[in-house]
Amino acid sequence: MEFLEIKSKKKEIMAHLKEERTLVLIKPDGIQRSLVGEILGRYERAGLKLVGVKMLVPTVDHIEKHYTLDPNWRRVTGEKTIAGYQKRGLTPPSMDPLEITARILDGLKRYLSAGPVIAMVWQGAHAVQIIRKLTGSTEPLSSDVGTIRGDYVLDSYQMADIDRRAVRNLIHASGSVEEAQMEIPHWFDEKELIKYNIVQEKIFYDVNLDGILD
Ligand code: GDP
Ligand code: MG
């Protein structure tokens, strides 16, 4: 491969990584607990760029569509949940993954339509993975200390299942780049997402740190 070709390929890959976007929702419990500033601050200080933000009360229909954008979500979530029960030595309420997901979806619809949520799009290198890491794993009981869910929530699947509600874990964050690409247009029009530069991007992405010295 010619040198110039390699250089342009590298530029293309780097541009793609730097422009990775992910969808984050601060769920009603995050707003009720006045954690909006804390949550935004954690993503900001990692170096990610906020490119879109709005507050809204979503309809149950909008929430159902959000969770079922991926046609496999019902089956995969049901199977994962059944496996989770079995791992804990518990009998699942049903062995039918779709029946399990129907209960979960019902709880999620009530939870997310209970009050305002904040929808955001964050951009930067590995945005999806960085946000998932800072947010912590889905069940707060087992989220690592230092993650948002690990530091601010004490909920568990056990508690949620007893009360027949969704686990209150403050945040939704896209699980993969493909998921983000489906979720972002579900919550935002392209014109609501702003293309702009922030000065710290120079420090993250400029190869030679040009322009620091006078
Ligand atoms: P996330 O991407 O980390 O939010 O997790 P998933 O996409 O796998 O699941 C979406 C939502 O389904 C979670 O926020 C939970 O409310 C619910 N959920 C997922 N797995 C389980 C489970 O094993 N048990 C129960 N009760 N709810 C679950
Ligand atoms: Mg998910």
PDB file of C-alpha atoms and ligand atoms in Angstrom:
ATOM      1  CA  MET A   1       0.000   0.000   0.000  1.00  0.00           C
ATOM      2  CA  GLU A   2       1.256   3.476  -0.885  1.00  0.00           C
ATOM      3  CA  PHE A   3       2.241   5.717   2.046  1.00  0.00           C
ATOM      4  CA  LEU A   4      -0.418   8.281   1.131  1.00  0.00           C
ATOM      5  CA  GLU A   5      -3.071   5.588   0.960  1.00  0.00           C
ATOM      6  CA  ILE A   6      -2.149   4.313   4.466  1.00  0.00           C
ATOM      7  CA  LYS A   7      -2.220   7.880   5.769  1.00  0.00           C
ATOM      8  CA  SER A   8      -5.676   8.545   4.355  1.00  0.00           C
ATOM      9  CA  LYS A   9      -7.007   5.183   5.650  1.00  0.00           C
ATOM     10  CA  LYS A  10      -5.705   6.043   9.136  1.00  0.00           C
ATOM     11  CA  LYS A  11      -7.341   9.477   8.964  1.00  0.00           C
ATOM     12  CA  GLU A  12     -10.639   7.859   7.991  1.00  0.00           C
ATOM     13  CA  ILE A  13     -10.559   5.380  10.930  1.00  0.00           C
ATOM     14  CA  MET A  14      -9.567   8.108  13.416  1.00  0.00           C
ATOM     15  CA  ALA A  15     -12.338  10.434  12.184  1.00  0.00           C
ATOM     16  CA  HIS A  16     -14.831   7.615  12.605  1.00  0.00           C
ATOM     17  CA  LEU A  17     -13.725   6.862  16.195  1.00  0.00           C
ATOM     18  CA  LYS A  18     -13.712  10.518  17.243  1.00  0.00           C
ATOM     19  CA  GLU A  19     -17.233  10.924  15.894  1.00  0.00           C
ATOM     20  CA  GLU A  20     -18.715   7.933  17.718  1.00  0.00           C
ATOM     21  CA  ARG A  21     -22.025   8.885  19.343  1.00  0.00           C
ATOM     22  CA  THR A  22     -24.131   7.322  22.056  1.00  0.00           C
ATOM     23  CA  LEU A  23     -27.581   7.946  23.506  1.00  0.00           C
ATOM     24  CA  VAL A  24     -27.986   8.515  27.242  1.00  0.00           C
ATOM     25  CA  LEU A  25     -31.265   8.940  29.124  1.00  0.00           C
ATOM     26  CA  ILE A  26     -31.356  10.202  32.692  1.00  0.00           C
ATOM     27  CA  LYS A  27     -34.404   8.319  33.927  1.00  0.00           C
ATOM     28  CA  PRO A  28     -37.037   9.905  36.240  1.00  0.00           C
ATOM     29  CA  ASP A  29     -35.264   8.705  39.413  1.00  0.00           C
ATOM     30  CA  GLY A  30     -32.057  10.512  38.348  1.00  0.00           C
ATOM     31  CA  ILE A  31     -33.943  13.788  38.041  1.00  0.00           C
ATOM     32  CA  GLN A  32     -35.931  13.256  41.260  1.00  0.00           C
ATOM     33  CA  ARG A  33     -32.685  12.609  43.135  1.00  0.00           C
ATOM     34  CA  SER A  34     -31.040  15.789  41.768  1.00  0.00           C
ATOM     35  CA  LEU A  35     -28.226  13.820  40.170  1.00  0.00           C
ATOM     36  CA  VAL A  36     -28.337  15.520  36.764  1.00  0.00           C
ATOM     37  CA  GLY A  37     -25.269  17.710  37.388  1.00  0.00           C
ATOM     38  CA  GLU A  38     -23.322  14.815  38.887  1.00  0.00           C
ATOM     39  CA  ILE A  39     -24.090  12.516  35.943  1.00  0.00           C
ATOM     40  CA  LEU A  40     -23.279  15.140  33.299  1.00  0.00           C
ATOM     41  CA  GLY A  41     -20.078  16.033  35.147  1.00  0.00           C
ATOM     42  CA  ARG A  42     -18.816  12.464  35.078  1.00  0.00           C
ATOM     43  CA  TYR A  43     -19.263  12.180  31.315  1.00  0.00           C
ATOM     44  CA  GLU A  44     -17.833  15.668  30.741  1.00  0.00           C
ATOM     45  CA  ARG A  45     -14.705  15.112  32.781  1.00  0.00           C
ATOM     46  CA  ALA A  46     -13.902  11.946  30.787  1.00  0.00           C
ATOM     47  CA  GLY A  47     -13.583  14.247  27.768  1.00  0.00           C
ATOM     48  CA  LEU A  48     -16.802  13.459  25.933  1.00  0.00           C
ATOM     49  CA  LYS A  49     -18.700  16.178  24.084  1.00  0.00           C
ATOM     50  CA  LEU A  50     -22.420  16.821  24.609  1.00  0.00           C
ATOM     51  CA  VAL A  51     -23.934  17.323  21.135  1.00  0.00           C
ATOM     52  CA  GLY A  52     -27.647  17.180  21.939  1.00  0.00           C
ATOM     53  CA  VAL A  53     -29.836  17.486  25.046  1.00  0.00           C
ATOM     54  CA  LYS A  54     -33.529  17.872  25.913  1.00  0.00           C
ATOM     55  CA  MET A  55     -35.997  17.238  28.721  1.00  0.00           C
ATOM     56  CA  LEU A  56     -39.294  15.495  28.012  1.00  0.00           C
ATOM     57  CA  VAL A  57     -41.944  13.181  29.450  1.00  0.00           C
ATOM     58  CA  PRO A  58     -41.905  10.234  27.043  1.00  0.00           C
ATOM     59  CA  THR A  59     -45.084   8.403  26.072  1.00  0.00           C
ATOM     60  CA  VAL A  60     -45.368   4.674  26.824  1.00  0.00           C
ATOM     61  CA  ASP A  61     -45.463   4.048  23.090  1.00  0.00           C
ATOM     62  CA  HIS A  62     -42.166   5.905  22.617  1.00  0.00           C
ATOM     63  CA  ILE A  63     -40.578   3.822  25.378  1.00  0.00           C
ATOM     64  CA  GLU A  64     -41.818   0.523  23.984  1.00  0.00           C
ATOM     65  CA  LYS A  65     -40.385   1.457  20.561  1.00  0.00           C
ATOM     66  CA  HIS A  66     -37.083   2.490  22.179  1.00  0.00           C
ATOM     67  CA  TYR A  67     -36.608  -0.921  23.796  1.00  0.00           C
ATOM     68  CA  THR A  68     -37.781  -2.907  20.764  1.00  0.00           C
ATOM     69  CA  LEU A  69     -35.805  -1.093  18.043  1.00  0.00           C
ATOM     70  CA  ASP A  70     -33.683  -4.231  17.962  1.00  0.00           C
ATOM     71  CA  PRO A  71     -36.059  -7.033  16.928  1.00  0.00           C
ATOM     72  CA  ASN A  72     -34.027  -9.509  19.030  1.00  0.00           C
ATOM     73  CA  TRP A  73     -34.275  -7.483  22.251  1.00  0.00           C
ATOM     74  CA  ARG A  74     -37.359  -9.283  23.605  1.00  0.00           C
ATOM     75  CA  ARG A  75     -35.844 -12.746  23.137  1.00  0.00           C
ATOM     76  CA  VAL A  76     -32.296 -11.858  24.276  1.00  0.00           C
ATOM     77  CA  THR A  77     -33.450  -9.965  27.394  1.00  0.00           C
ATOM     78  CA  GLY A  78     -35.849 -12.788  28.310  1.00  0.00           C
ATOM     79  CA  GLU A  79     -33.136 -15.435  27.957  1.00  0.00           C
ATOM     80  CA  LYS A  80     -30.629 -13.327  29.896  1.00  0.00           C
ATOM     81  CA  THR A  81     -33.130 -12.784  32.700  1.00  0.00           C
ATOM     82  CA  ILE A  82     -34.002 -16.518  32.952  1.00  0.00           C
ATOM     83  CA  ALA A  83     -30.259 -17.336  33.095  1.00  0.00           C
ATOM     84  CA  GLY A  84     -29.875 -14.690  35.831  1.00  0.00           C
ATOM     85  CA  TYR A  85     -32.574 -16.299  37.990  1.00  0.00           C
ATOM     86  CA  GLN A  86     -31.023 -19.739  37.551  1.00  0.00           C
ATOM     87  CA  LYS A  87     -27.536 -18.438  38.414  1.00  0.00           C
ATOM     88  CA  ARG A  88     -28.948 -17.134  41.705  1.00  0.00           C
ATOM     89  CA  GLY A  89     -30.569 -20.536  42.384  1.00  0.00           C
ATOM     90  CA  LEU A  90     -34.069 -19.076  41.906  1.00  0.00           C
ATOM     91  CA  THR A  91     -36.952 -20.351  39.789  1.00  0.00           C
ATOM     92  CA  PRO A  92     -37.858 -17.879  37.016  1.00  0.00           C
ATOM     93  CA  PRO A  93     -41.516 -16.728  37.043  1.00  0.00           C
ATOM     94  CA  SER A  94     -41.767 -18.223  33.531  1.00  0.00           C
ATOM     95  CA  MET A  95     -39.532 -20.254  31.226  1.00  0.00           C
ATOM     96  CA  ASP A  96     -40.853 -18.356  28.219  1.00  0.00           C
ATOM     97  CA  PRO A  97     -38.361 -15.540  27.385  1.00  0.00           C
ATOM     98  CA  LEU A  98     -41.073 -13.460  25.689  1.00  0.00           C
ATOM     99  CA  GLU A  99     -43.368 -13.681  28.717  1.00  0.00           C
ATOM    100  CA  ILE A 100     -40.494 -12.557  30.970  1.00  0.00           C
ATOM    101  CA  THR A 101     -39.703  -9.628  28.672  1.00  0.00           C
ATOM    102  CA  ALA A 102     -43.369  -8.603  28.564  1.00  0.00           C
ATOM    103  CA  ARG A 103     -43.232  -8.123  32.364  1.00  0.00           C
ATOM    104  CA  ILE A 104     -39.935  -6.230  32.149  1.00  0.00           C
ATOM    105  CA  LEU A 105     -41.213  -3.990  29.356  1.00  0.00           C
ATOM    106  CA  ASP A 106     -44.363  -3.254  31.318  1.00  0.00           C
ATOM    107  CA  GLY A 107     -42.250  -2.093  34.276  1.00  0.00           C
ATOM    108  CA  LEU A 108     -39.974  -0.032  32.032  1.00  0.00           C
ATOM    109  CA  LYS A 109     -42.945   1.727  30.436  1.00  0.00           C
ATOM    110  CA  ARG A 110     -44.342   2.721  33.849  1.00  0.00           C
ATOM    111  CA  TYR A 111     -40.899   3.738  35.155  1.00  0.00           C
ATOM    112  CA  LEU A 112     -39.830   5.895  32.229  1.00  0.00           C
ATOM    113  CA  SER A 113     -43.166   7.647  31.761  1.00  0.00           C
ATOM    114  CA  ALA A 114     -43.476   8.506  35.475  1.00  0.00           C
ATOM    115  CA  GLY A 115     -41.874  11.948  35.063  1.00  0.00           C
ATOM    116  CA  PRO A 116     -39.456  13.973  32.987  1.00  0.00           C
ATOM    117  CA  VAL A 117     -36.351  12.348  31.577  1.00  0.00           C
ATOM    118  CA  ILE A 118     -33.302  13.999  30.034  1.00  0.00           C
ATOM    119  CA  ALA A 119     -32.226  12.634  26.658  1.00  0.00           C
ATOM    120  CA  MET A 120     -28.672  13.335  25.532  1.00  0.00           C
ATOM    121  CA  VAL A 121     -26.227  12.466  22.790  1.00  0.00           C
ATOM    122  CA  TRP A 122     -22.546  12.307  23.731  1.00  0.00           C
ATOM    123  CA  GLN A 123     -19.736  12.168  21.197  1.00  0.00           C
ATOM    124  CA  GLY A 124     -16.060  11.209  21.301  1.00  0.00           C
ATOM    125  CA  ALA A 125     -13.607   8.361  20.869  1.00  0.00           C
ATOM    126  CA  HIS A 126     -15.206   5.088  22.041  1.00  0.00           C
ATOM    127  CA  ALA A 127     -18.189   7.086  23.363  1.00  0.00           C
ATOM    128  CA  VAL A 128     -20.404   3.981  23.720  1.00  0.00           C
ATOM    129  CA  GLN A 129     -17.913   1.956  25.729  1.00  0.00           C
ATOM    130  CA  ILE A 130     -16.664   4.894  27.834  1.00  0.00           C
ATOM    131  CA  ILE A 131     -20.218   5.861  28.859  1.00  0.00           C
ATOM    132  CA  ARG A 132     -21.143   2.228  29.693  1.00  0.00           C
ATOM    133  CA  LYS A 133     -17.980   1.934  31.812  1.00  0.00           C
ATOM    134  CA  LEU A 134     -18.654   5.160  33.747  1.00  0.00           C
ATOM    135  CA  THR A 135     -22.336   4.231  34.184  1.00  0.00           C
ATOM    136  CA  GLY A 136     -21.712   0.734  35.553  1.00  0.00           C
ATOM    137  CA  SER A 137     -23.530  -2.553  35.006  1.00  0.00           C
ATOM    138  CA  THR A 138     -27.327  -2.746  34.780  1.00  0.00           C
ATOM    139  CA  GLU A 139     -28.118  -4.065  38.259  1.00  0.00           C
ATOM    140  CA  PRO A 140     -26.992  -1.483  40.825  1.00  0.00           C
ATOM    141  CA  LEU A 141     -26.402  -4.172  43.464  1.00  0.00           C
ATOM    142  CA  SER A 142     -23.488  -5.502  41.441  1.00  0.00           C
ATOM    143  CA  SER A 143     -22.323  -2.294  39.675  1.00  0.00           C
ATOM    144  CA  ASP A 144     -18.699  -1.512  40.525  1.00  0.00           C
ATOM    145  CA  VAL A 145     -17.876   1.091  43.162  1.00  0.00           C
ATOM    146  CA  GLY A 146     -16.838   4.287  41.381  1.00  0.00           C
ATOM    147  CA  THR A 147     -19.434   3.910  38.637  1.00  0.00           C
ATOM    148  CA  ILE A 148     -22.544   6.106  38.721  1.00  0.00           C
ATOM    149  CA  ARG A 149     -24.892   3.209  39.485  1.00  0.00           C
ATOM    150  CA  GLY A 150     -22.458   1.687  41.988  1.00  0.00           C
ATOM    151  CA  ASP A 151     -22.089   4.977  43.845  1.00  0.00           C
ATOM    152  CA  TYR A 152     -25.680   6.225  43.869  1.00  0.00           C
ATOM    153  CA  VAL A 153     -28.123   3.305  43.795  1.00  0.00           C
ATOM    154  CA  LEU A 154     -28.970   0.405  46.101  1.00  0.00           C
ATOM    155  CA  ASP A 155     -31.604  -1.310  43.971  1.00  0.00           C
ATOM    156  CA  SER A 156     -31.521  -4.942  42.782  1.00  0.00           C
ATOM    157  CA  TYR A 157     -33.435  -7.295  40.480  1.00  0.00           C
ATOM    158  CA  GLN A 158     -34.691  -9.070  43.613  1.00  0.00           C
ATOM    159  CA  MET A 159     -36.205  -5.849  45.020  1.00  0.00           C
ATOM    160  CA  ALA A 160     -37.635  -4.883  41.639  1.00  0.00           C
ATOM    161  CA  ASP A 161     -39.145  -8.327  41.002  1.00  0.00           C
ATOM    162  CA  ILE A 162     -40.832  -8.491  44.425  1.00  0.00           C
ATOM    163  CA  ASP A 163     -42.463  -5.125  43.772  1.00  0.00           C
ATOM    164  CA  ARG A 164     -43.136  -5.969  40.102  1.00  0.00           C
ATOM    165  CA  ARG A 165     -41.377  -2.862  38.824  1.00  0.00           C
ATOM    166  CA  ALA A 166     -38.309  -2.034  36.744  1.00  0.00           C
ATOM    167  CA  VAL A 167     -34.967  -1.824  38.492  1.00  0.00           C
ATOM    168  CA  ARG A 168     -34.260   1.853  39.250  1.00  0.00           C
ATOM    169  CA  ASN A 169     -30.800   2.394  37.845  1.00  0.00           C
ATOM    170  CA  LEU A 170     -30.838   6.130  36.972  1.00  0.00           C
ATOM    171  CA  ILE A 171     -29.623   5.864  33.389  1.00  0.00           C
ATOM    172  CA  HIS A 172     -30.064   4.231  30.024  1.00  0.00           C
ATOM    173  CA  ALA A 173     -26.984   4.160  27.797  1.00  0.00           C
ATOM    174  CA  SER A 174     -26.683   2.553  24.353  1.00  0.00           C
ATOM    175  CA  GLY A 175     -25.076  -0.892  24.551  1.00  0.00           C
ATOM    176  CA  SER A 176     -23.271  -0.852  21.197  1.00  0.00           C
ATOM    177  CA  VAL A 177     -22.526   1.440  18.265  1.00  0.00           C
ATOM    178  CA  GLU A 178     -25.291  -0.292  16.261  1.00  0.00           C
ATOM    179  CA  GLU A 179     -27.781   0.237  19.114  1.00  0.00           C
ATOM    180  CA  ALA A 180     -26.766   3.916  19.354  1.00  0.00           C
ATOM    181  CA  GLN A 181     -27.343   4.336  15.619  1.00  0.00           C
ATOM    182  CA  MET A 182     -30.918   3.071  16.032  1.00  0.00           C
ATOM    183  CA  GLU A 183     -31.652   4.893  19.299  1.00  0.00           C
ATOM    184  CA  ILE A 184     -30.344   8.392  18.458  1.00  0.00           C
ATOM    185  CA  PRO A 185     -32.823   9.024  15.590  1.00  0.00           C
ATOM    186  CA  HIS A 186     -35.615   7.683  17.832  1.00  0.00           C
ATOM    187  CA  TRP A 187     -35.034  10.552  20.290  1.00  0.00           C
ATOM    188  CA  PHE A 188     -33.488  13.335  18.159  1.00  0.00           C
ATOM    189  CA  ASP A 189     -33.883  14.930  14.733  1.00  0.00           C
ATOM    190  CA  GLU A 190     -30.521  15.345  13.037  1.00  0.00           C
ATOM    191  CA  LYS A 191     -30.930  19.166  13.211  1.00  0.00           C
ATOM    192  CA  GLU A 192     -31.112  18.970  17.030  1.00  0.00           C
ATOM    193  CA  LEU A 193     -27.562  17.582  17.143  1.00  0.00           C
ATOM    194  CA  ILE A 194     -24.947  20.318  16.994  1.00  0.00           C
ATOM    195  CA  LYS A 195     -21.626  20.008  15.206  1.00  0.00           C
ATOM    196  CA  TYR A 196     -19.042  22.136  17.030  1.00  0.00           C
ATOM    197  CA  ASN A 197     -15.502  21.988  18.382  1.00  0.00           C
ATOM    198  CA  ILE A 198     -14.423  22.064  22.012  1.00  0.00           C
ATOM    199  CA  VAL A 199     -10.883  23.170  22.746  1.00  0.00           C
ATOM    200  CA  GLN A 200      -9.939  20.054  24.732  1.00  0.00           C
ATOM    201  CA  GLU A 201     -10.381  17.930  21.595  1.00  0.00           C
ATOM    202  CA  LYS A 202      -7.013  19.354  20.508  1.00  0.00           C
ATOM    203  CA  ILE A 203      -5.414  17.689  23.518  1.00  0.00           C
ATOM    204  CA  PHE A 204      -7.129  14.356  22.943  1.00  0.00           C
ATOM    205  CA  TYR A 205      -6.828  14.067  19.208  1.00  0.00           C
ATOM    206  CA  ASP A 206      -4.119  16.379  17.809  1.00  0.00           C
ATOM    207  CA  VAL A 207      -1.149  14.148  17.000  1.00  0.00           C
ATOM    208  CA  ASN A 208       1.562  16.792  17.520  1.00  0.00           C
ATOM    209  CA  LEU A 209      -0.114  19.032  20.138  1.00  0.00           C
ATOM    210  CA  ASP A 210       0.516  21.882  17.701  1.00  0.00           C
ATOM    211  CA  GLY A 211      -0.278  25.332  18.956  1.00  0.00           C
ATOM    212  CA  ILE A 212       0.552  24.982  22.663  1.00  0.00           C
ATOM    213  CA  LEU A 213       3.811  26.940  22.458  1.00  0.00           C
ATOM    214  CA  ASP A 214       3.736  30.549  21.296  1.00  0.00           C
TER     215      ASP A 214
HETATM  216  P1  GDP B   1     -28.986  -1.904  30.049  1.00  0.00           P
HETATM  217  O1  GDP B   1     -28.597  -1.778  28.610  1.00  0.00           O
HETATM  218  O2  GDP B   1     -27.826  -1.929  30.977  1.00  0.00           O
HETATM  219  O3  GDP B   1     -30.048  -0.902  30.478  1.00  0.00           O
HETATM  220  O4  GDP B   1     -29.688  -3.325  30.192  1.00  0.00           O
HETATM  221  P2  GDP B   1     -30.593  -4.157  29.173  1.00  0.00           P
HETATM  222  O5  GDP B   1     -30.731  -3.436  27.875  1.00  0.00           O
HETATM  223  O6  GDP B   1     -30.077  -5.544  29.152  1.00  0.00           O
HETATM  224  O7  GDP B   1     -31.979  -4.166  29.918  1.00  0.00           O
HETATM  225  C1  GDP B   1     -32.863  -3.098  29.853  1.00  0.00           C
HETATM  226  C2  GDP B   1     -33.643  -3.036  31.129  1.00  0.00           C
HETATM  227  O8  GDP B   1     -34.302  -4.292  31.344  1.00  0.00           O
HETATM  228  C3  GDP B   1     -32.798  -2.829  32.390  1.00  0.00           C
HETATM  229  O9  GDP B   1     -32.538  -1.466  32.644  1.00  0.00           O
HETATM  230  C4  GDP B   1     -33.684  -3.494  33.455  1.00  0.00           C
HETATM  231  O10 GDP B   1     -34.684  -2.605  33.867  1.00  0.00           O
HETATM  232  C5  GDP B   1     -34.350  -4.632  32.699  1.00  0.00           C
HETATM  233  N1  GDP B   1     -33.633  -5.898  32.915  1.00  0.00           N
HETATM  234  C6  GDP B   1     -32.585  -6.380  32.219  1.00  0.00           C
HETATM  235  N2  GDP B   1     -32.175  -7.565  32.712  1.00  0.00           N
HETATM  236  C7  GDP B   1     -33.003  -7.855  33.752  1.00  0.00           C
HETATM  237  C8  GDP B   1     -33.098  -8.957  34.689  1.00  0.00           C
HETATM  238  O11 GDP B   1     -32.325  -9.911  34.668  1.00  0.00           O
HETATM  239  N3  GDP B   1     -34.110  -8.877  35.618  1.00  0.00           N
HETATM  240  C9  GDP B   1     -34.985  -7.833  35.670  1.00  0.00           C
HETATM  241  N4  GDP B   1     -35.923  -7.833  36.603  1.00  0.00           N
HETATM  242  N5  GDP B   1     -34.912  -6.791  34.825  1.00  0.00           N
HETATM  243  C10 GDP B   1     -33.936  -6.796  33.881  1.00  0.00           C
HETATM  244 MG    MG B   2     -29.608  -2.078  26.830  1.00  0.00          MG
END
